[in-house]
């Protein structure tokens, strides 16, 4: 009998070891393991055609809730998940609970003298920005490096009450984008405004990426898509809206979960979208298989997902369309090429930028009975058409916009009713493949004739700002400055007194101070174009002050 107990005592530690090994193997396979500072989980990377579906996102969210229920996570032993919803390569999800309301600040440090520390205080929906249940997405991890992350728990007075450090080995970027951009300081000593530069791409049939860069040109987020760029980022009620495919929009929460996917059905996006009335998006689209392209405006209901055709420009500019011709190398007629949209709720109007005609179009009452209000364009271009009477009168001596992009409506309470500003990137490029008989050089002094400058060229693009006076039927140039030339694409953005400019064909973007002096220029270090660059501070989404 004693001999049997002797063998049993010998077997017990072997059995325990085997159980531990089995549990360990199971946890390693599931990606869940104990690390310094808590518990780390890594999901297997799935195909991105699957990621941007509600089924995938719901299943992933259920799995995360299951992991959250495994134990009680505290600040010292928190739950951490690398890129939880597979929508932000450089991100780390953190979850824990505290006994007293507080908030979290984080700092990312890597052993690289060329990469500065990155610090943010994280936003949560608790009262006064404080909570006892903490759930965040930390973005900004540096790929292919050990990221030393310091977490600081702050009280209502922003005093540090607890701190800890964790080391996370970040994986590689999915794209071939640069971790660090080339940065050139300008003559201005003013500061760059707070935020992340969203470097937006161009059309692609492959997986595409939105990359966010900080003020030092360091990548802080890589967001993958499925064959189309994000034209801009829109924020509403805690959700980020953006295009993620040729006919697919997504609404993403601050943790990276895509809560809603919208399909445009038989339509495909191009160039731009903006919030409309009653929780809708106004989207520039093509109809698949149509004879014409880039001439439709749709309304997407964000509650129901219903898609409604709001404006078909062929119905309003039909006699001009009949004057255009199909280029020999094209299958579809790009006769008006709308590349930007702005919405004004005061009269349910839109401002549309037409690159092919170098004209800015205003149409009002778009949801009921759309009508043309005015055009800003060349008299020479529109003469002998029924549309010449819609042209606003130019005040002052300056060359009109040509090939413009990225128009932005700006209201000012100091202006009288019926007056407002409109600023944009004036490409200063003249070409219309569907209306080839118009002489751009003769009618636009100094106009560019190429998409990209070559040695010996002295073309310039500009930031343009118009004051529109609908009461008088006039427009005038109230602000402008030269920027690097780009015949197509490109963008401008006024933000907190500075101006961010993307000269797309140069693959560079810049930020200027209020006096239009250069603060910094960033080079994305490739030979391709950049569609747009806008800057966002992500306040009350990822971050808080």
XYZ file of C-alpha atoms in Angstrom:
545
model
C 0.000 0.000 0.000
C 2.822 2.425 0.880
C 4.514 1.585 -2.414
C 1.300 2.602 -4.321
C 1.142 5.942 -2.467
C 4.824 6.437 -3.208
C 4.154 6.120 -6.955
C 1.111 8.410 -6.637
C 3.201 11.129 -5.002
C 5.618 10.783 -7.888
C 2.842 11.077 -10.506
C 1.080 14.133 -9.035
C 3.691 16.711 -10.124
C 3.842 15.062 -13.580
C 0.059 15.340 -13.896
C 0.111 18.977 -12.769
C 2.892 19.770 -15.223
C 0.966 18.111 -18.046
C -2.173 20.114 -17.208
C -0.170 23.342 -17.145
C 1.398 22.497 -20.486
C -1.980 21.711 -22.049
C -3.452 24.974 -20.756
C -0.379 26.853 -21.893
C -0.507 25.332 -25.370
C -4.218 26.094 -25.617
C -3.665 29.677 -24.523
C -0.710 30.151 -26.880
C -2.794 28.892 -29.767
C -5.583 31.287 -28.856
C -3.041 34.074 -28.437
C -3.743 34.714 -24.746
C -0.802 34.872 -22.346
C 0.423 36.524 -19.171
C 2.877 39.361 -19.646
C 4.407 42.022 -17.489
C 1.558 44.390 -16.608
C -1.342 42.130 -17.501
C -2.603 39.716 -20.114
C -1.885 40.088 -23.819
C -3.971 38.702 -26.655
C -3.095 38.565 -30.355
C -5.652 37.543 -32.950
C -4.776 35.768 -36.141
C -4.859 38.191 -39.095
C -7.895 37.640 -41.313
C -8.495 38.575 -44.954
C -9.553 42.216 -45.202
C -12.429 41.381 -47.518
C -13.828 39.615 -44.472
C -12.857 42.245 -41.901
C -15.154 44.923 -43.313
C -18.317 42.898 -42.784
C -20.724 43.218 -39.880
C -20.534 39.451 -39.277
C -16.756 39.546 -38.742
C -16.956 42.593 -36.501
C -19.758 41.125 -34.380
C -17.939 37.815 -33.986
C -14.724 39.584 -33.041
C -16.587 41.727 -30.502
C -18.172 38.622 -28.957
C -14.717 37.059 -28.637
C -13.351 40.170 -26.929
C -16.284 40.166 -24.486
C -15.511 36.508 -23.751
C -11.871 37.358 -23.024
C -12.962 40.249 -20.779
C -15.037 37.819 -18.709
C -12.117 35.457 -18.005
C -10.974 37.382 -14.909
C -11.130 40.684 -13.063
C -8.715 43.043 -14.807
C -7.096 45.798 -12.769
C -4.775 48.641 -13.647
C -1.760 46.574 -12.634
C -3.089 43.480 -14.418
C -4.998 44.810 -17.409
C -6.218 43.132 -20.575
C -4.348 44.140 -23.723
C -5.161 43.159 -27.315
C -3.069 43.980 -30.357
C -5.202 45.567 -33.131
C -8.448 44.163 -31.705
C -10.795 44.640 -34.669
C -8.072 44.472 -37.336
C -8.698 48.086 -38.358
C -5.578 49.797 -36.950
C -2.229 48.055 -37.315
C -0.437 50.344 -34.829
C -2.970 49.985 -32.012
C -3.263 48.363 -28.594
C -6.588 47.810 -26.830
C -6.465 48.183 -23.035
C -9.198 47.207 -20.558
C -9.317 47.325 -16.745
C -11.407 48.537 -13.805
C -10.594 50.881 -10.916
C -12.307 51.566 -7.592
C -12.271 55.349 -8.039
C -13.102 57.368 -11.179
C -10.013 58.255 -13.195
C -8.618 58.570 -16.729
C -5.554 57.264 -18.563
C -2.531 58.895 -20.168
C 0.005 56.947 -22.192
C 3.481 57.532 -23.564
C 5.176 55.416 -26.229
C 8.973 55.262 -26.266
C 11.241 53.277 -28.591
C 15.007 52.928 -28.683
C 15.500 55.164 -31.693
C 16.937 58.664 -31.436
C 15.043 59.720 -34.561
C 11.647 58.922 -33.040
C 10.402 61.143 -30.230
C 8.156 59.946 -27.426
C 4.439 60.110 -28.193
C 1.967 61.081 -25.439
C -1.819 61.386 -25.323
C -4.553 61.468 -22.697
C -7.304 59.054 -23.698
C -10.968 59.932 -24.067
C -13.735 58.046 -22.319
C -17.454 58.678 -22.030
C -17.525 58.884 -18.230
C -18.781 61.890 -16.274
C -16.214 64.722 -16.342
C -14.027 62.440 -18.452
C -13.579 60.014 -15.535
C -14.643 56.399 -15.245
C -14.157 53.227 -13.196
C -14.420 50.926 -16.227
C -11.586 51.753 -18.595
C -11.622 50.686 -22.233
C -9.310 52.368 -24.728
C -7.517 52.047 -28.018
C -3.929 53.283 -27.821
C -2.710 54.186 -31.289
C 0.845 55.070 -32.221
C 2.905 51.903 -31.751
C 6.050 51.876 -33.874
C 6.188 48.817 -36.162
C 8.964 46.229 -35.865
C 10.172 47.637 -32.551
C 9.749 47.009 -28.837
C 7.414 49.777 -27.676
C 8.019 50.803 -24.073
C 4.591 52.085 -22.993
C 4.109 54.060 -19.786
C 0.537 54.164 -18.486
C -0.461 56.840 -15.980
C -3.752 56.824 -14.095
C -4.953 60.394 -13.484
C -7.497 61.725 -10.997
C -9.931 64.619 -11.500
C -7.108 67.119 -10.872
C -4.905 65.429 -13.493
C -2.589 64.218 -10.744
C -0.862 60.885 -11.360
C -2.158 58.359 -8.838
C -0.701 55.185 -10.348
C 1.796 54.336 -13.045
C 3.166 51.257 -14.744
C 5.216 50.306 -17.788
C 4.754 47.537 -20.314
C 6.823 46.412 -23.286
C 5.011 45.448 -26.495
C 6.720 44.032 -29.561
C 4.834 45.554 -32.488
C 4.484 43.718 -35.774
C 5.209 45.019 -39.260
C 3.080 47.384 -41.281
C 0.828 45.684 -43.795
C 1.714 48.279 -46.413
C 5.000 49.530 -47.792
C 4.449 52.985 -46.277
C 7.346 54.720 -44.568
C 7.601 54.736 -40.774
C 9.349 58.118 -40.847
C 8.787 60.755 -43.520
C 11.428 63.193 -44.630
C 10.722 66.506 -42.863
C 12.009 69.901 -43.955
C 11.636 72.897 -41.641
C 10.427 76.156 -43.167
C 11.190 79.781 -42.392
C 8.335 80.143 -39.908
C 9.015 79.570 -36.214
C 5.313 79.031 -35.450
C 4.168 75.674 -34.097
C 2.409 73.037 -36.128
C -1.154 72.634 -34.879
C -2.053 69.594 -32.803
C -3.237 66.547 -34.699
C -2.392 63.724 -37.060
C -2.002 64.126 -40.813
C -4.326 61.744 -42.657
C -2.493 60.814 -45.854
C -5.201 59.667 -48.239
C -4.351 57.560 -51.252
C -5.689 57.166 -54.743
C -7.837 54.552 -56.508
C -6.523 50.997 -56.366
C -7.801 47.509 -57.030
C -5.716 46.201 -54.151
C -5.875 46.656 -50.387
C -5.360 50.329 -49.676
C -4.271 52.154 -46.553
C -4.991 55.336 -44.665
C -1.864 56.362 -42.766
C -1.789 58.907 -39.932
C 1.459 60.772 -39.256
C 2.364 62.973 -36.283
C 4.052 66.380 -36.406
C 7.459 64.740 -36.656
C 6.421 62.675 -39.672
C 6.228 59.409 -37.690
C 3.483 56.952 -38.587
C 0.971 56.499 -35.755
C -1.778 54.557 -37.470
C -2.237 52.336 -40.501
C -5.862 51.637 -41.421
C -6.393 49.122 -44.253
C -9.210 49.222 -46.834
C -10.474 46.938 -49.581
C -9.756 48.586 -52.914
C -10.536 52.283 -52.426
C -9.196 55.204 -50.421
C -10.919 57.204 -47.694
C -11.808 60.555 -49.283
C -12.083 62.265 -45.893
C -12.871 61.393 -42.248
C -16.211 62.469 -40.752
C -17.068 62.350 -37.042
C -20.550 62.208 -35.520
C -21.971 60.859 -32.238
C -18.795 58.991 -31.304
C -18.408 57.319 -34.703
C -15.922 57.829 -37.507
C -17.424 57.583 -40.999
C -15.243 56.832 -44.018
C -15.193 54.943 -47.282
C -13.532 51.521 -47.088
C -14.292 50.135 -50.551
C -15.498 51.246 -53.978
C -19.149 51.059 -52.885
C -18.803 50.576 -49.139
C -18.924 53.042 -46.233
C -18.130 52.168 -42.615
C -18.954 53.652 -39.218
C -16.160 52.876 -36.728
C -16.162 53.481 -32.977
C -13.210 54.718 -30.926
C -12.098 51.145 -30.119
C -11.723 50.311 -33.802
C -14.897 48.245 -34.102
C -16.873 48.808 -37.282
C -20.424 49.083 -35.996
C -22.144 49.580 -39.331
C -21.345 48.776 -42.958
C -23.215 50.576 -45.735
C -23.433 49.351 -49.301
C -24.127 51.719 -52.200
C -25.473 48.870 -54.287
C -25.062 49.558 -58.004
C -23.120 52.798 -57.396
C -19.420 53.381 -56.838
C -17.812 56.289 -55.004
C -15.377 58.816 -56.350
C -13.663 61.815 -54.785
C -15.822 62.989 -51.872
C -18.713 62.771 -49.394
C -20.098 65.047 -46.691
C -22.846 65.002 -44.054
C -26.240 66.080 -45.408
C -29.496 66.689 -43.556
C -31.325 64.338 -41.173
C -28.474 61.910 -40.488
C -27.507 61.321 -44.099
C -24.346 61.387 -46.183
C -24.154 63.054 -49.573
C -21.847 60.984 -51.776
C -20.327 61.609 -55.205
C -20.837 58.459 -57.275
C -20.915 56.689 -60.639
C -23.530 54.174 -61.689
C -21.944 50.871 -62.661
C -22.102 50.260 -66.392
C -23.394 53.751 -67.229
C -22.242 55.681 -70.292
C -21.135 58.634 -68.122
C -19.120 58.930 -64.907
C -18.586 61.355 -62.018
C -21.900 63.178 -62.443
C -24.187 61.818 -59.679
C -24.904 62.820 -56.058
C -26.486 60.223 -53.775
C -28.002 60.475 -50.317
C -27.153 57.632 -47.924
C -29.459 57.307 -44.902
C -27.196 56.391 -41.970
C -30.092 54.951 -39.991
C -31.647 52.673 -42.605
C -28.850 52.360 -45.157
C -31.236 53.431 -47.938
C -29.595 54.995 -50.993
C -31.413 57.715 -52.949
C -30.280 59.500 -56.095
C -30.446 63.235 -55.325
C -28.805 64.932 -58.326
C -28.044 63.640 -61.794
C -26.140 66.506 -63.406
C -27.152 65.307 -66.852
C -30.654 66.561 -66.005
C -29.381 70.090 -65.374
C -26.446 70.470 -67.756
C -27.724 68.297 -70.582
C -27.202 70.808 -73.381
C -23.564 71.276 -72.325
C -23.073 67.510 -72.120
C -24.298 67.256 -75.712
C -21.401 69.527 -76.733
C -18.774 67.191 -75.253
C -17.036 64.278 -76.974
C -15.816 60.875 -75.853
C -11.998 60.600 -76.053
C -10.799 57.765 -78.277
C -9.098 55.914 -75.420
C -12.142 56.011 -73.093
C -15.230 53.825 -72.742
C -17.218 56.241 -70.537
C -17.774 59.975 -70.860
C -16.259 61.980 -67.978
C -17.911 65.180 -69.179
C -18.110 67.233 -65.946
C -15.898 65.412 -63.390
C -17.226 66.479 -59.988
C -14.385 66.086 -57.462
C -15.611 67.805 -54.254
C -18.849 68.547 -52.434
C -19.951 70.853 -49.604
C -23.423 71.054 -48.023
C -25.221 74.106 -46.572
C -28.201 73.259 -44.376
C -29.588 76.808 -44.553
C -31.031 76.250 -48.016
C -30.350 72.554 -48.529
C -27.733 73.449 -51.092
C -24.517 71.882 -52.320
C -21.378 73.391 -53.762
C -19.778 71.157 -56.372
C -16.322 71.412 -57.881
C -16.209 70.476 -61.569
C -12.650 69.826 -62.716
C -13.498 69.242 -66.377
C -15.091 72.702 -66.701
C -12.950 74.455 -64.041
C -16.234 75.645 -62.549
C -17.755 75.766 -59.076
C -21.482 75.008 -59.123
C -24.082 75.829 -56.494
C -27.387 73.940 -56.498
C -30.113 74.481 -53.887
C -33.252 72.707 -52.635
C -31.522 69.462 -53.537
C -33.863 67.118 -51.652
C -37.089 68.452 -53.149
C -36.574 70.132 -56.525
C -32.898 70.872 -57.225
C -32.040 73.975 -59.191
C -28.875 75.731 -60.335
C -28.194 78.850 -58.254
C -24.924 80.025 -59.770
C -21.646 79.137 -61.463
C -18.144 80.459 -60.809
C -16.220 79.942 -64.006
C -14.909 81.470 -67.200
C -17.188 83.606 -69.351
C -15.242 82.414 -72.379
C -15.887 78.778 -71.471
C -19.636 79.184 -70.944
C -20.396 81.722 -73.684
C -22.907 80.649 -76.289
C -24.513 78.252 -73.787
C -27.704 78.579 -71.780
C -25.618 78.582 -68.593
C -23.782 81.877 -69.060
C -26.538 83.744 -67.205
C -25.745 81.750 -64.047
C -22.192 83.093 -63.814
C -21.376 85.283 -60.824
C -19.602 88.545 -61.587
C -15.885 88.634 -60.830
C -14.714 91.544 -58.651
C -11.028 92.402 -59.121
C -8.293 91.443 -61.529
C -7.059 87.876 -61.026
C -6.855 84.645 -62.978
C -9.794 82.345 -62.282
C -9.421 78.896 -60.735
C -8.711 75.996 -63.074
C -8.778 72.251 -62.377
C -9.542 73.062 -58.709
C -9.950 70.512 -55.880
C -10.969 70.278 -52.230
C -13.453 73.163 -51.983
C -14.490 74.115 -48.432
C -17.439 76.290 -47.401
C -16.646 78.673 -44.527
C -19.369 80.659 -42.759
C -18.500 83.755 -40.703
C -20.940 85.374 -38.247
C -19.399 88.769 -38.975
C -20.634 88.612 -42.580
C -24.130 89.609 -43.660
C -26.632 86.984 -44.726
C -25.996 85.702 -48.215
C -22.230 86.129 -47.979
C -19.637 83.516 -47.087
C -16.154 82.274 -47.916
C -15.118 79.421 -50.160
C -11.512 78.225 -50.208
C -9.856 75.497 -52.249
C -6.725 74.169 -53.928
C -6.392 75.951 -57.261
C -4.441 73.461 -59.340
C -4.006 76.084 -62.067
C -4.219 73.317 -64.656
C -6.169 73.620 -67.876
C -7.286 70.643 -69.866
C -10.635 69.219 -70.878
C -10.408 65.982 -72.810
C -14.161 66.007 -73.462
C -14.236 69.665 -74.633
C -10.933 69.844 -76.524
C -11.571 72.983 -78.592
C -11.395 75.394 -75.661
C -8.084 77.303 -75.478
C -7.064 77.270 -71.806
C -3.718 79.053 -72.263
C -5.346 81.967 -74.075
C -8.027 82.458 -71.430
C -6.034 81.679 -68.248
C -2.714 83.603 -68.056
C 0.032 81.510 -66.452
C -1.992 78.301 -66.484
C -0.235 74.941 -66.199
C -0.448 72.516 -69.095
C 1.051 69.405 -67.459
C 0.025 67.214 -64.540
C 3.499 67.382 -63.033
C 6.254 69.961 -63.410
C 9.365 69.073 -65.351
C 12.766 70.732 -65.383
C 12.441 74.276 -66.668
C 8.720 74.620 -65.883
C 7.635 77.472 -63.631
C 3.990 76.579 -63.093
C 2.511 77.225 -59.657
C -0.669 76.086 -57.944
C -2.343 78.252 -55.327
C -4.425 78.374 -52.202
C -7.476 80.449 -53.202
C -10.138 81.969 -50.959
C -13.212 83.651 -52.439
C -15.762 85.906 -50.759
C -19.137 85.037 -52.263
C -21.908 87.646 -52.176
C -25.125 86.083 -53.395
C -27.027 89.298 -52.741
C -24.932 91.142 -55.318
C -24.191 88.098 -57.464
C -20.418 88.566 -57.115
C -17.241 86.833 -55.987
C -13.791 88.192 -55.239
C -10.397 86.750 -54.328
C -9.667 87.780 -50.728
C -6.678 85.549 -50.000
C -4.190 83.488 -51.984
C -0.617 82.227 -51.985
C 1.523 80.049 -54.226
C 2.148 76.396 -53.405
C 3.995 73.581 -55.169
C 2.384 72.815 -58.506
C 0.142 69.804 -58.963
C -2.007 69.487 -62.075
C -4.471 67.018 -60.549
C -5.669 65.797 -57.115
C -4.432 67.807 -54.034
C -6.122 69.574 -51.095
C -6.027 72.507 -48.692
C -7.349 72.813 -45.146
C -7.502 75.794 -42.800
C -7.064 74.532 -39.242
C -6.561 76.557 -36.051
C -5.002 79.471 -37.941
C -2.637 77.339 -40.038
C -3.124 75.888 -43.514
C -2.350 72.293 -44.482
C -1.626 71.812 -48.192
C -1.207 68.624 -50.201
C 0.429 69.125 -53.598
C -0.493 65.638 -54.695
C 1.705 65.098 -57.742
C 4.826 66.033 -55.768
C 4.002 63.421 -53.083
C 4.552 66.098 -50.440
C 2.369 67.949 -47.977
C 3.030 71.142 -46.072
C 1.773 73.275 -43.208
C 1.841 77.082 -43.307
C 1.284 79.660 -40.564
C -1.339 82.438 -40.616
C 1.003 84.618 -42.690
C 1.405 81.807 -45.258
C 5.001 81.152 -44.245
C 6.118 77.552 -44.396
C 6.428 75.789 -41.045
C 7.267 72.323 -42.363
C 7.185 70.158 -45.468
C 6.845 66.363 -45.431
C 7.858 64.014 -48.247
C 6.166 60.592 -48.357
C 9.222 59.252 -50.211
C 7.578 57.518 -53.136
C 6.917 58.206 -56.810
C 3.129 58.027 -56.583
C 0.664 60.812 -55.976
C -1.193 61.656 -52.748
C -4.906 62.235 -53.244
C -5.533 64.433 -50.173
C -4.064 65.251 -46.771
C -6.295 66.504 -43.984
C -5.338 66.956 -40.341
C -7.506 65.720 -37.458
C -7.002 66.029 -33.704
C -9.261 63.027 -32.845
C -10.480 64.876 -29.749
C -13.451 63.219 -28.011
C -12.805 60.174 -30.148
C -9.415 58.732 -29.223
C -8.020 61.635 -27.228
C -8.952 64.362 -24.782
C -7.130 67.443 -23.569
